[in-house]
Short mmCIF file of C-alpha atoms and ligand atoms in Angstrom, two decimals:
data_model
loop_
_atom_site.label_atom_id
_atom_site.label_comp_id
_atom_site.label_asym_id
_atom_site.label_seq_id
_atom_site.Cartn_x
_atom_site.Cartn_y
_atom_site.Cartn_z
CA MET P 11 85.01 86.14 81.53
CA PRO P 12 88.83 86.20 82.70
CA THR P 13 89.62 89.66 84.21
CA ARG P 14 92.02 91.56 82.16
CA GLN P 15 95.37 92.15 83.39
CA PRO P 16 96.59 95.68 83.38
CA GLU P 17 100.26 96.15 81.60
CA ARG P 18 101.50 98.15 84.49
CA THR P 19 100.64 98.24 88.30
CA ALA P 20 101.47 99.70 91.39
CA ALA P 21 103.38 96.78 92.60
CA GLU P 22 106.89 97.43 91.34
CA PHE P 23 106.35 101.06 93.20
CA VAL P 24 105.04 99.49 96.73
CA PRO P 25 108.11 98.93 99.04
CA HIS P 26 108.46 95.89 101.70
CA GLY P 27 109.27 96.40 105.38
CA VAL P 28 108.18 99.90 105.73
CA ASP P 29 104.95 101.20 107.92
CA LEU P 30 101.98 103.21 106.74
CA PRO P 31 103.85 106.65 106.59
CA GLY P 32 106.31 104.83 104.21
CA LEU P 33 103.89 103.19 102.16
CA ALA P 34 102.17 106.55 101.86
CA GLU P 35 105.48 108.46 100.95
CA ALA P 36 106.07 105.79 98.51
CA ALA P 37 102.87 106.00 96.82
CA ARG P 38 103.74 109.94 95.72
CA GLY P 39 105.97 108.42 93.56
CA CYS P 40 103.45 105.84 91.96
CA ARG P 41 103.25 105.53 88.04
CA GLY P 42 101.22 102.25 88.20
CA CYS P 43 98.80 103.52 85.97
CA GLY P 44 98.15 106.47 83.52
CA LEU P 45 96.05 108.15 86.51
CA ALA P 46 99.41 109.65 87.31
CA GLU P 47 99.64 111.44 84.30
CA LEU P 48 96.75 113.53 84.84
CA GLU P 49 97.73 117.05 85.64
CA ASN P 50 97.41 118.71 89.19
CA THR P 51 96.45 115.75 91.02
CA GLY P 52 98.20 113.86 93.93
CA VAL P 53 97.81 110.92 95.43
CA VAL P 54 95.50 110.58 98.18
CA PHE P 55 96.38 107.38 100.60
CA GLY P 56 94.39 106.08 103.33
CA GLU P 57 94.43 107.53 106.93
CA GLY P 58 93.38 106.72 110.19
CA GLN P 59 94.47 104.24 112.98
CA PRO P 60 97.46 102.04 112.31
CA SER P 61 96.02 99.01 113.91
CA ALA P 62 92.32 100.01 113.43
CA ARG P 63 89.85 96.90 113.95
CA LEU P 64 87.97 98.57 111.10
CA VAL P 65 89.04 99.61 107.52
CA LEU P 66 86.65 101.48 105.04
CA VAL P 67 87.24 101.30 101.71
CA GLY P 68 85.93 103.98 98.91
CA GLU P 69 86.37 104.43 95.30
CA GLN P 70 88.66 107.26 94.75
CA PRO P 71 89.48 110.44 95.76
CA GLY P 72 87.01 113.10 94.61
CA ASP P 73 87.88 117.01 94.05
CA VAL P 74 88.21 118.22 97.35
CA GLU P 75 89.95 114.86 98.34
CA ASP P 76 92.54 115.57 95.71
CA ARG P 77 93.08 119.45 96.71
CA ARG P 78 93.18 118.39 100.29
CA GLY P 79 95.09 115.30 100.37
CA ARG P 80 92.79 113.29 102.52
CA PRO P 81 90.23 110.77 102.00
CA PHE P 82 86.39 111.35 102.21
CA VAL P 83 86.63 115.03 103.55
CA GLY P 84 84.24 116.45 100.74
CA PRO P 85 80.19 116.16 100.65
CA ALA P 86 80.57 112.24 100.56
CA GLY P 87 82.65 112.10 103.43
CA LYS P 88 80.17 114.53 105.13
CA LEU P 89 77.46 111.91 104.67
CA LEU P 90 79.71 109.37 105.62
CA ASP P 91 80.62 110.76 108.69
CA ARG P 92 76.99 111.44 109.76
CA ALA P 93 76.02 107.57 108.77
CA LEU P 94 78.80 106.27 110.56
CA GLN P 95 77.91 108.26 113.66
CA ASP P 96 74.11 107.31 113.04
CA ALA P 97 75.63 103.47 113.19
CA GLY P 98 77.34 104.10 116.45
CA ILE P 99 80.83 103.90 114.67
CA ASP P 100 83.95 106.38 115.62
CA ARG P 101 85.49 107.47 112.23
CA GLU P 102 88.64 108.15 114.50
CA GLN P 103 89.13 104.60 115.37
CA ALA P 104 89.02 103.39 112.00
CA TYR P 105 91.56 103.55 108.98
CA VAL P 106 89.59 105.16 105.68
CA THR P 107 90.92 104.59 102.25
CA ASN P 108 90.06 104.28 98.53
CA ALA P 109 90.45 101.54 95.95
CA VAL P 110 92.17 103.94 93.50
CA LYS P 111 94.48 106.62 94.94
CA HIS P 112 94.63 109.33 92.37
CA PHE P 113 91.50 111.50 91.42
CA LYS P 114 90.43 110.54 87.56
CA PHE P 115 88.40 113.17 85.92
CA THR P 116 87.17 114.89 83.12
CA MET P 117 87.12 118.62 82.69
CA ALA P 118 83.59 120.48 82.46
CA SER P 119 83.22 122.50 78.98
CA THR P 120 83.63 125.67 80.90
CA GLY P 121 87.11 124.41 82.01
CA LYS P 122 86.78 125.41 85.39
CA ARG P 123 85.20 122.30 87.06
CA ARG P 124 86.47 118.96 87.43
CA ILE P 125 83.92 116.22 86.80
CA HIS P 126 84.44 112.82 88.61
CA ALA P 127 85.06 110.01 86.03
CA LYS P 128 84.60 106.33 87.19
CA PRO P 129 88.21 104.50 87.32
CA ASP P 130 88.06 101.24 85.06
CA ALA P 131 88.64 97.71 86.12
CA LEU P 132 92.29 97.91 84.61
CA GLU P 133 92.96 100.98 87.05
CA VAL P 134 91.53 99.57 90.02
CA ALA P 135 93.62 96.63 89.44
CA SER P 136 96.61 98.56 88.72
CA CYS P 137 95.93 100.45 92.14
CA LYS P 138 95.41 97.13 94.24
CA PRO P 139 98.84 96.46 95.73
CA TRP P 140 98.54 99.77 97.54
CA LEU P 141 95.15 98.48 99.14
CA VAL P 142 96.58 94.94 99.88
CA ALA P 143 99.59 96.59 101.35
CA GLU P 144 97.83 98.88 103.77
CA LEU P 145 95.12 95.82 104.60
CA ASN P 146 98.38 93.97 105.51
CA ARG P 147 99.85 96.69 107.66
CA VAL P 148 96.44 97.28 109.67
CA ARG P 149 95.21 93.59 109.69
CA PRO P 150 91.82 94.77 110.51
CA GLU P 151 88.78 92.67 111.52
CA LEU P 152 86.49 93.88 109.26
CA VAL P 153 86.48 95.46 105.96
CA VAL P 154 83.61 97.76 104.77
CA LEU P 155 83.43 98.39 101.08
CA LEU P 156 81.70 101.29 100.07
CA GLY P 157 80.06 100.88 96.49
CA ALA P 158 81.05 98.69 93.75
CA THR P 159 84.34 99.86 92.72
CA ALA P 160 85.56 98.99 96.29
CA ALA P 161 83.89 95.67 96.27
CA GLY P 162 84.91 94.87 92.94
CA ALA P 163 88.67 95.18 93.71
CA LEU P 164 88.51 93.20 96.71
CA LEU P 165 85.80 90.53 95.68
CA GLY P 166 86.16 90.69 92.12
CA GLN P 167 84.46 92.05 89.44
CA SER P 168 81.03 89.46 89.57
CA PHE P 169 80.30 90.46 92.72
CA ARG P 170 77.05 92.44 93.21
CA VAL P 171 76.31 94.72 95.76
CA THR P 172 72.76 95.12 95.44
CA LYS P 173 72.45 91.60 96.17
CA SER P 174 75.02 91.04 98.96
CA ARG P 175 75.25 94.25 100.66
CA GLY P 176 75.06 94.51 104.37
CA GLN P 177 76.14 90.78 104.57
CA LEU P 178 79.09 89.69 106.81
CA LEU P 179 81.60 87.52 104.63
CA GLU P 180 84.69 86.06 104.52
CA GLY P 181 87.46 88.12 103.36
CA PRO P 182 89.85 87.24 100.37
CA PRO P 183 91.93 84.31 100.48
CA GLY P 184 94.65 85.02 102.75
CA SER P 185 93.12 87.43 104.86
CA SER P 186 91.68 86.84 108.45
CA ALA P 187 89.00 89.97 107.90
CA ARG P 188 85.78 89.60 107.09
CA VAL P 189 84.12 92.16 104.64
CA MET P 190 81.13 93.69 104.16
CA ALA P 191 79.62 95.80 101.31
CA THR P 192 77.43 98.43 101.22
CA LEU P 193 76.36 101.48 99.04
CA HIS P 194 78.81 104.37 98.29
CA PRO P 195 77.76 107.54 99.98
CA SER P 196 78.03 109.42 96.90
CA ALA P 197 75.05 107.13 95.56
CA VAL P 198 73.16 108.35 98.40
CA LEU P 199 73.76 111.87 97.70
CA ARG P 200 72.50 111.19 93.97
CA GLY P 201 69.39 109.18 95.50
CA GLY P 202 66.97 111.98 94.71
CA ASP P 203 63.56 111.20 96.09
CA GLN P 204 64.88 107.99 97.39
CA GLN P 205 67.73 109.70 99.27
CA GLU P 206 66.11 109.22 102.69
CA GLU P 207 65.42 105.61 101.87
CA MET P 208 68.65 104.68 100.71
CA TYR P 209 70.33 106.65 103.60
CA ASP P 210 68.34 104.61 106.19
CA GLY P 211 69.70 101.38 104.25
CA PHE P 212 72.98 102.51 104.49
CA VAL P 213 72.95 103.22 108.18
CA ARG P 214 71.47 99.76 108.36
CA ASP P 215 74.14 97.89 106.70
CA LEU P 216 77.09 99.88 108.90
CA ARG P 217 75.00 98.94 112.12
CA VAL P 218 75.78 95.35 111.08
CA ALA P 219 79.33 96.37 110.72
CA ALA P 220 78.98 98.24 114.35
CA LYS P 221 77.54 94.82 115.71
CA ALA P 222 80.07 92.56 114.25
CA LEU P 223 82.77 94.85 115.68
CA ASN P 224 81.18 95.04 119.32
CA SER P 225 80.31 91.06 119.26
CA ARG P 226 84.00 90.41 119.56
CA PRO P 227 86.45 91.64 122.19
CA ALA P 228 88.92 94.13 121.08
CA ASP P 229 92.05 92.49 122.16
CA VAL P 230 91.48 89.32 119.87
N1 URA Y 315 84.78 109.15 96.92
C1 URA Y 315 85.19 108.06 97.58
O1 URA Y 315 85.00 107.08 97.15
N2 URA Y 315 86.25 108.41 98.05
C2 URA Y 315 86.57 109.69 98.64
O2 URA Y 315 87.66 109.88 99.39
C3 URA Y 315 85.76 110.54 98.18
C4 URA Y 315 84.88 110.50 97.41
FE1 SF4 Y 316 99.46 104.16 91.12
FE2 SF4 Y 316 97.05 104.05 92.03
FE3 SF4 Y 316 97.74 106.40 90.98
FE4 SF4 Y 316 97.45 104.38 89.52
S1 SF4 Y 316 95.73 105.67 90.78
S2 SF4 Y 316 99.19 105.80 89.44
S3 SF4 Y 316 98.22 102.64 90.55
S4 SF4 Y 316 98.43 105.16 93.06
#
């Protein structure tokens, strides 16, 4: 099935020849998809080391991230921090971002709580130029894709995380980075009585990433 192309994308909003802060600034004016029109949300751009060897890609900011304007600082972020630490990865040395830069949500019937809604494939495709621009600036050695949305954004919608998680793969054409897909930390949080097992599997995958980074000298 051919991937449907969105009518509008972020491409026309992505400036050329600017650094990461310049991209982040420009993203605030993005109207590349309908998520720009959701009220009281803002762009949550990636953050971290501008020349990080590792980029971590999530799905989209959550409620906490949207309010604070930073990626992975809510409950999923806390779990991610713990798992990275257990895997021997220093988040401070990485660059952390999302496939989609706006929080998509529905309002709870009480009207008080914003409930996460999954971005669809067209929104992911619309937002991809920002992710590509970030990767082109950072030029990491390894990109870790957290969950199906991030994996779909870079490796195509037919990629199956369940089948290929924890494997080091060649990056998308034109990129020298390798990629690895794994679970999304929110999936671990929702794991119920499987949570511990899922967490262990998540850390195991992240250790593959840690090892890949440690097996190459930093200045290559
Ligand atoms: N989930 C994500 O995918 N990204 C965030 O930044 C927070 C939660
Ligand atoms: Fe632009 Fe991405 Fe926000 Fe859509 S989600 S408006 S493409 S920044």
